Structures are given as structure tokens and as C-alpha cells.
């Protein structure tokens, strides 16, 4: 979740939403995100809303967070009236696996009690490889989780050290195999490329390790240096160089070539899967502007064109809910133009592309020029990025929103 929250407008203490947002709830896809704000240590590149034990002290705990989560789930169900069963659930963080299998089972049970799950629901949890084990995977599989996403970042020890990642290089592969052995058909590994000091041979070795793990989904992201992080401070001091755009582009091409050659297909600029069933349905729900409610400190939600977000600190989050109040810090009502712009921003990144009709007249003219420049496939009724266009996706978006 983003580290900085916009101001927005105040949210009623009961968390109620405008009638326009509630109209059609249940007829649109609906997902649930749960933010677990706890981490054992802080990675140098991370600006997510997370807290180590030393940062929290005694002001909050997993137990107080879970109590708050249960209350927020009940509040959300009341706000929505007839709460739709969740088609997708994604437990992220932070480090959800620090809750253990029993803690994650409690999370899913709370969701089931307040909302229920749609038949065939996708239920994902992120996990740090170092806080998992065969019994952990067996426990969450028995609890009802259907998908696991593991943070790998790199197989090179020196790259992990730059990122301040504490896991040993081979552990993510072992964890992925343990998850598969526990019955998980869908397992994702996350990679980060472009870390200062990473060589092409390091990235190639990381990709080989991913493929050896037998996963059916890979997410690969260019390193972004976020203000306020330890990595940003090291770069500002001159201890490390900024990631190089040309290196990032060549790294992306290596990732895509290696994964494509192994039977993966990209379905979003930074995500590859071996089949349609292996795609992360929860993330697709985001990219297509469906409804979701984000639970936990700092979590963002979107229902019927209204976006809202929670207070960031776990202690404040729990105390508001204990008082019977919504933990929402602010919200904004998206205009039709806001929603159109977001469709361009998000759907253009998908392999299926963006319907051309979403563009205004100037945008359609720019799309024709982007085809001529080799950034978009020849226009039919959709704008689809070429391989070169994927490297320049953000620039293409800016052209289509003149």
C-alpha cells in the first residue's frame, strides 16, 4: 500500500457510503484485500505501511490487529447492506506469514463469517520464505487458501544484501516446492530487477531458479527508489548508483524472453502465468476497476466509484474500531473522467489491451501515431502494447491522455 495518503473528504463515523456507490454492489466483481502491517525487519527499498516490533512497542499487536479486523469486516458488511461473497481474497503486507498458519486461518474465518466466499474463490496470501515451512503450507491449505505468493527478489546473495532482504538465496525455491507439495496448484514468485550491482548473470541465475521451482506465476518489477527509504538515503549519499534505465530495459527483455521460452505468457506488463487459470484474479480485479474493500491499517478500497483509505497506524486503526467508528481517514468520489483516465492507466498494461473507444478524439489520434512508432499493435477495436511498447508503457499512457 502507498506510504502517503491523500487528503480526500471526511468519512462518516459509521463508514456509510453514498447511495450511488452502493447501487449495483454484488452485480460487479468483488474482492477483499487484508493488510497485515507487521514485519520482522524493514527492507531498505520498502515504503509500504509496515512496522517492526521495535517500531510498534506495546501500542499494537497481531491480536489487537485481528480484533480490529473482525470489527472492520462486520462494519463493512453492514455498510454494504447485503454483503456480496468475496470472489477473491488477497492477504498482503507486511509479512502475513508472521501470523502463522493458525493466524491466517483466523483471518479467513473472519472473512467467511462476515462475507462468505463465492464458489471457486481465489484466496491468496503473501509469505516471506523464511517464515514458512511444510507444516505452514499444509495448515493454510487446509484453512482454505488456494494461492501463495512468495517474495524472492533475487537468487544472488549480494543483490539481497543491497535490498536488505534477510532470506537466504535458496530458500524461496525450497518454499515454492513445499507449497506445491502441500497441494497448492498456484504459486507465485516475485522478482526485482535493476538493483545496483546486479549483473546480467545474476538475473539469469534468478530466472533459472524460478523455473526450477516449478511455479505457475512470476511477477517481476523494476526496482523503484522510493523517497524516505534506506535505499534512497544510500543513493543520495553516493554509496550506490541510481538504477539505470537502459539496464532496466535490457533486464525486462531478459525476463520476458526467459519466461516466454519456458511456457509463460505475459498478461500484465509485470506479470507472467503459464495459463489463464494461473493468473492472479485478484490483481485483475484491480486493473479492471471492479469493487474491493481493503481491510487493515492504511488499506485502500474502491466501491462503485468511491475510493477510501484507512488510517495508517495499527494502534489508531484498532482504537477507532473499538469505539465503533470507521477507521477510514478519507475518501474521494471519482468523476467519469477520473475513471476513464484510470482505465487508460491500468487496462493498457494488460495483454488484452484497452478498448479504443475509451480514448477521446485526441487520444485516438495519438494511438494511430503510436502504431506508426511501433508502440501499439495495429488498431482494431483495442490498443495493445507491442514488445517495445511494454518497455515504454508509462510513456504510451501519457501520449494517450493528451
Short mmCIF file of C-alpha atoms in Angstrom, two decimals, residues 1-275:
data_model
loop_
_atom_site.label_atom_id
_atom_site.label_comp_id
_atom_site.label_asym_id
_atom_site.label_seq_id
_atom_site.Cartn_x
_atom_site.Cartn_y
_atom_site.Cartn_z
CA UNK A 1 0.00 0.00 0.00
CA UNK A 2 1.24 3.56 -0.63
CA UNK A 3 3.14 5.21 2.20
CA UNK A 4 1.42 8.59 1.79
CA UNK A 5 -2.34 9.01 1.87
CA UNK A 6 -4.19 11.78 0.05
CA UNK A 7 -6.30 14.24 1.99
CA UNK A 8 -9.68 13.45 0.49
CA UNK A 9 -13.01 14.34 2.12
CA UNK A 10 -14.06 13.18 5.60
CA UNK A 11 -15.79 9.84 6.00
CA UNK A 12 -18.86 9.49 8.25
CA UNK A 13 -18.05 7.85 11.59
CA UNK A 14 -20.25 4.89 10.65
CA UNK A 15 -18.37 4.42 7.35
CA UNK A 16 -21.53 4.81 5.27
CA UNK A 17 -21.15 5.24 1.53
CA UNK A 18 -23.20 7.35 -0.92
CA UNK A 19 -26.22 5.58 -2.46
CA UNK A 20 -24.58 5.92 -5.89
CA UNK A 21 -21.66 3.78 -4.71
CA UNK A 22 -23.93 1.11 -3.25
CA UNK A 23 -26.07 0.83 -6.38
CA UNK A 24 -25.09 -2.35 -8.16
CA UNK A 25 -22.98 -3.82 -5.35
CA UNK A 26 -22.98 -7.55 -5.92
CA UNK A 27 -23.53 -7.23 -9.66
CA UNK A 28 -19.88 -6.20 -10.08
CA UNK A 29 -16.90 -8.43 -9.20
CA UNK A 30 -15.99 -8.03 -5.53
CA UNK A 31 -12.73 -8.77 -3.78
CA UNK A 32 -11.25 -8.36 -0.32
CA UNK A 33 -7.74 -7.19 0.50
CA UNK A 34 -6.35 -7.61 4.01
CA UNK A 35 -3.26 -5.64 5.03
CA UNK A 36 -1.02 -7.24 7.64
CA UNK A 37 1.25 -4.41 8.84
CA UNK A 38 3.88 -6.49 10.65
CA UNK A 39 7.44 -7.24 9.55
CA UNK A 40 10.37 -8.77 11.41
CA UNK A 41 12.77 -6.25 9.84
CA UNK A 42 12.49 -3.38 7.37
CA UNK A 43 13.87 -3.89 3.85
CA UNK A 44 15.87 -0.93 2.55
CA UNK A 45 13.75 -0.42 -0.60
CA UNK A 46 10.32 -0.76 1.04
CA UNK A 47 7.97 2.17 1.67
CA UNK A 48 4.87 0.09 2.46
CA UNK A 49 2.82 0.74 5.59
CA UNK A 50 4.66 -1.77 7.77
CA UNK A 51 6.07 -1.82 11.29
CA UNK A 52 8.74 -3.85 13.07
CA UNK A 53 8.30 -4.90 16.72
CA UNK A 54 10.71 -2.17 17.80
CA UNK A 55 8.69 0.48 15.96
CA UNK A 56 5.37 -0.63 17.45
CA UNK A 57 6.45 -1.38 21.02
CA UNK A 58 3.35 -2.26 23.02
CA UNK A 59 0.99 0.03 21.11
CA UNK A 60 -0.30 -2.72 18.83
CA UNK A 61 -0.04 -6.47 18.38
CA UNK A 62 -1.26 -9.15 15.96
CA UNK A 63 -4.07 -9.88 18.43
CA UNK A 64 -5.29 -6.28 18.63
CA UNK A 65 -4.99 -6.03 14.84
CA UNK A 66 -7.10 -9.20 14.40
CA UNK A 67 -9.75 -7.86 16.76
CA UNK A 68 -9.85 -4.66 14.72
CA UNK A 69 -10.05 -6.65 11.50
CA UNK A 70 -13.08 -8.57 12.73
CA UNK A 71 -14.80 -5.31 13.66
CA UNK A 72 -14.00 -3.71 10.33
CA UNK A 73 -15.33 -6.74 8.46
CA UNK A 74 -18.60 -6.51 10.37
CA UNK A 75 -18.78 -2.76 9.77
CA UNK A 76 -18.17 -3.17 6.04
CA UNK A 77 -20.82 -5.89 5.77
CA UNK A 78 -23.29 -3.54 7.48
CA UNK A 79 -22.39 -0.63 5.18
CA UNK A 80 -22.87 -2.76 2.08
CA UNK A 81 -26.27 -3.98 3.26
CA UNK A 82 -26.30 -7.40 1.65
CA UNK A 83 -22.56 -8.07 1.50
CA UNK A 84 -21.50 -9.91 -1.64
CA UNK A 85 -19.43 -13.05 -1.12
CA UNK A 86 -15.79 -12.44 -1.95
CA UNK A 87 -14.71 -13.73 -5.34
CA UNK A 88 -11.07 -13.07 -4.45
CA UNK A 89 -9.18 -12.57 -1.20
CA UNK A 90 -5.60 -11.30 -1.02
CA UNK A 91 -3.75 -11.13 2.28
CA UNK A 92 -0.72 -8.88 1.84
CA UNK A 93 1.65 -6.78 3.84
CA UNK A 94 3.94 -6.61 5.53
CA UNK A 95 4.58 -10.25 6.22
CA UNK A 96 1.34 -12.24 6.57
CA UNK A 97 3.25 -15.46 7.21
CA UNK A 98 4.39 -14.00 10.57
CA UNK A 99 0.83 -14.72 11.72
CA UNK A 100 1.48 -18.42 11.25
CA UNK A 101 -0.94 -20.89 9.73
CA UNK A 102 -3.37 -20.56 12.64
CA UNK A 103 -3.38 -16.76 12.43
CA UNK A 104 -4.04 -16.82 8.70
CA UNK A 105 -6.78 -19.37 9.27
CA UNK A 106 -8.36 -16.92 11.75
CA UNK A 107 -8.23 -14.17 9.09
CA UNK A 108 -10.00 -16.32 6.53
CA UNK A 109 -12.56 -17.50 9.08
CA UNK A 110 -13.36 -13.87 9.95
CA UNK A 111 -13.89 -13.08 6.26
CA UNK A 112 -16.10 -16.12 5.87
CA UNK A 113 -18.22 -15.16 8.88
CA UNK A 114 -18.85 -11.59 7.67
CA UNK A 115 -18.92 -12.01 3.88
CA UNK A 116 -18.62 -15.60 2.84
CA UNK A 117 -16.71 -16.80 -0.20
CA UNK A 118 -18.08 -17.25 -3.69
CA UNK A 119 -17.80 -20.75 -5.17
CA UNK A 120 -14.31 -21.23 -6.57
CA UNK A 121 -12.98 -18.11 -4.84
CA UNK A 122 -9.28 -17.37 -5.23
CA UNK A 123 -7.67 -16.93 -1.80
CA UNK A 124 -4.05 -15.72 -1.81
CA UNK A 125 -1.56 -14.92 0.90
CA UNK A 126 1.83 -13.35 0.53
CA UNK A 127 4.57 -15.09 2.51
CA UNK A 128 8.20 -14.48 3.38
CA UNK A 129 10.10 -17.69 2.60
CA UNK A 130 11.95 -17.53 5.92
CA UNK A 131 8.73 -17.67 7.95
CA UNK A 132 7.28 -20.67 6.13
CA UNK A 133 7.66 -24.43 6.43
CA UNK A 134 5.97 -27.56 5.10
CA UNK A 135 3.59 -27.53 8.08
CA UNK A 136 2.80 -23.85 7.47
CA UNK A 137 1.75 -24.55 3.88
CA UNK A 138 -0.22 -27.62 4.90
CA UNK A 139 -2.01 -25.53 7.53
CA UNK A 140 -3.04 -22.66 5.26
CA UNK A 141 -4.06 -25.08 2.51
CA UNK A 142 -6.33 -26.87 4.97
CA UNK A 143 -7.72 -23.48 6.06
CA UNK A 144 -8.87 -22.71 2.50
CA UNK A 145 -6.07 -20.73 0.87
CA UNK A 146 -5.71 -21.57 -2.82
CA UNK A 147 -2.70 -19.50 -3.87
CA UNK A 148 0.65 -18.42 -2.37
CA UNK A 149 2.87 -15.52 -3.41
CA UNK A 150 6.48 -15.70 -2.19
CA UNK A 151 8.96 -12.85 -2.10
CA UNK A 152 12.17 -13.96 -3.80
CA UNK A 153 13.60 -10.74 -5.32
CA UNK A 154 16.87 -12.39 -6.38
CA UNK A 155 18.94 -15.56 -6.11
CA UNK A 156 22.14 -13.53 -5.74
CA UNK A 157 23.29 -13.01 -2.17
CA UNK A 158 24.94 -9.64 -2.87
CA UNK A 159 21.73 -8.32 -4.51
CA UNK A 160 19.68 -9.39 -1.49
CA UNK A 161 22.17 -7.59 0.74
CA UNK A 162 21.71 -4.32 -1.20
CA UNK A 163 17.95 -4.72 -0.79
CA UNK A 164 18.34 -5.58 2.92
CA UNK A 165 16.48 -8.84 2.37
CA UNK A 166 17.22 -11.34 5.12
CA UNK A 167 16.30 -14.65 3.49
CA UNK A 168 18.95 -17.00 2.19
CA UNK A 169 19.15 -17.19 -1.62
CA UNK A 170 17.88 -20.76 -1.99
CA UNK A 171 15.03 -20.59 0.48
CA UNK A 172 12.33 -19.16 -1.86
CA UNK A 173 12.75 -22.08 -4.26
CA UNK A 174 12.50 -24.58 -1.42
CA UNK A 175 9.43 -22.78 -0.09
CA UNK A 176 7.76 -22.87 -3.51
CA UNK A 177 8.36 -26.61 -3.73
CA UNK A 178 6.98 -27.08 -0.22
CA UNK A 179 3.85 -25.16 -1.20
CA UNK A 180 3.37 -27.33 -4.27
CA UNK A 181 3.87 -30.45 -2.17
CA UNK A 182 1.18 -29.19 0.24
CA UNK A 183 -1.33 -29.12 -2.62
CA UNK A 184 -1.08 -25.56 -3.95
CA UNK A 185 -1.57 -25.54 -7.71
CA UNK A 186 -0.95 -21.81 -7.93
CA UNK A 187 2.33 -20.45 -6.58
CA UNK A 188 3.92 -17.10 -7.47
CA UNK A 189 7.50 -15.91 -7.05
CA UNK A 190 8.29 -12.18 -7.01
CA UNK A 191 11.46 -10.84 -8.60
CA UNK A 192 13.02 -7.36 -8.51
CA UNK A 193 15.46 -6.43 -11.26
CA UNK A 194 17.74 -3.45 -11.69
CA UNK A 195 19.24 -3.42 -8.19
CA UNK A 196 22.57 -1.56 -8.13
CA UNK A 197 25.33 -4.12 -8.62
CA UNK A 198 23.11 -6.76 -10.22
CA UNK A 199 24.80 -8.29 -13.25
CA UNK A 200 23.04 -9.99 -16.19
CA UNK A 201 24.42 -13.29 -14.91
CA UNK A 202 22.76 -12.64 -11.52
CA UNK A 203 19.37 -12.06 -13.14
CA UNK A 204 19.81 -15.11 -15.38
CA UNK A 205 20.57 -17.25 -12.33
CA UNK A 206 17.50 -15.88 -10.55
CA UNK A 207 15.30 -16.75 -13.53
CA UNK A 208 16.79 -20.25 -13.72
CA UNK A 209 15.97 -20.69 -10.02
CA UNK A 210 12.40 -19.52 -10.58
CA UNK A 211 11.91 -22.02 -13.38
CA UNK A 212 13.47 -24.81 -11.32
CA UNK A 213 10.93 -24.08 -8.58
CA UNK A 214 8.05 -25.22 -10.80
CA UNK A 215 5.79 -22.24 -10.14
CA UNK A 216 2.98 -21.22 -12.50
CA UNK A 217 3.18 -17.45 -11.99
CA UNK A 218 6.00 -14.90 -11.85
CA UNK A 219 5.87 -11.19 -11.01
CA UNK A 220 8.94 -9.17 -11.98
CA UNK A 221 9.29 -5.49 -11.10
CA UNK A 222 11.90 -2.89 -11.89
CA UNK A 223 13.47 -1.51 -8.73
CA UNK A 224 11.89 1.83 -7.81
CA UNK A 225 13.76 4.06 -5.40
CA UNK A 226 11.11 5.49 -3.09
CA UNK A 227 11.72 8.69 -1.12
CA UNK A 228 12.28 8.14 2.56
CA UNK A 229 13.63 4.60 2.26
CA UNK A 230 17.03 3.40 3.39
CA UNK A 231 17.94 2.68 -0.23
CA UNK A 232 17.12 6.25 -1.24
CA UNK A 233 19.37 7.58 1.51
CA UNK A 234 22.25 5.37 0.38
CA UNK A 235 21.87 6.57 -3.20
CA UNK A 236 21.64 10.19 -2.10
CA UNK A 237 24.89 9.79 -0.15
CA UNK A 238 26.57 8.34 -3.22
CA UNK A 239 27.05 4.89 -1.70
CA UNK A 240 25.05 3.31 -4.55
CA UNK A 241 24.17 4.44 -8.09
CA UNK A 242 20.61 5.06 -9.24
CA UNK A 243 19.12 2.22 -11.30
CA UNK A 244 19.96 2.77 -14.98
CA UNK A 245 17.00 2.98 -17.42
CA UNK A 246 18.88 1.14 -20.17
CA UNK A 247 19.82 -1.64 -17.76
CA UNK A 248 16.22 -1.87 -16.60
CA UNK A 249 15.02 -2.21 -20.20
CA UNK A 250 17.53 -4.93 -21.07
CA UNK A 251 16.71 -6.73 -17.81
CA UNK A 252 13.00 -6.69 -18.65
CA UNK A 253 13.74 -8.13 -22.08
CA UNK A 254 15.74 -10.93 -20.46
CA UNK A 255 12.92 -11.69 -18.04
CA UNK A 256 10.33 -11.80 -20.81
CA UNK A 257 12.48 -13.91 -23.16
CA UNK A 258 13.38 -16.42 -20.45
CA UNK A 259 9.83 -16.81 -19.16
CA UNK A 260 8.26 -16.87 -22.63
CA UNK A 261 10.69 -19.59 -23.65
CA UNK A 262 9.60 -21.66 -20.65
CA UNK A 263 5.88 -21.52 -21.47
CA UNK A 264 4.84 -18.40 -19.55
CA UNK A 265 2.78 -15.66 -21.18
CA UNK A 266 2.57 -12.07 -20.03
CA UNK A 267 -0.93 -10.94 -19.14
CA UNK A 268 0.09 -7.65 -17.49
CA UNK A 269 3.32 -5.78 -18.10
CA UNK A 270 4.95 -7.11 -14.91
CA UNK A 271 3.18 -10.46 -14.60
CA UNK A 272 3.50 -13.80 -16.38
CA UNK A 273 1.48 -17.01 -15.98
CA UNK A 274 1.51 -20.48 -17.52
CA UNK A 275 -2.25 -20.44 -18.17
#
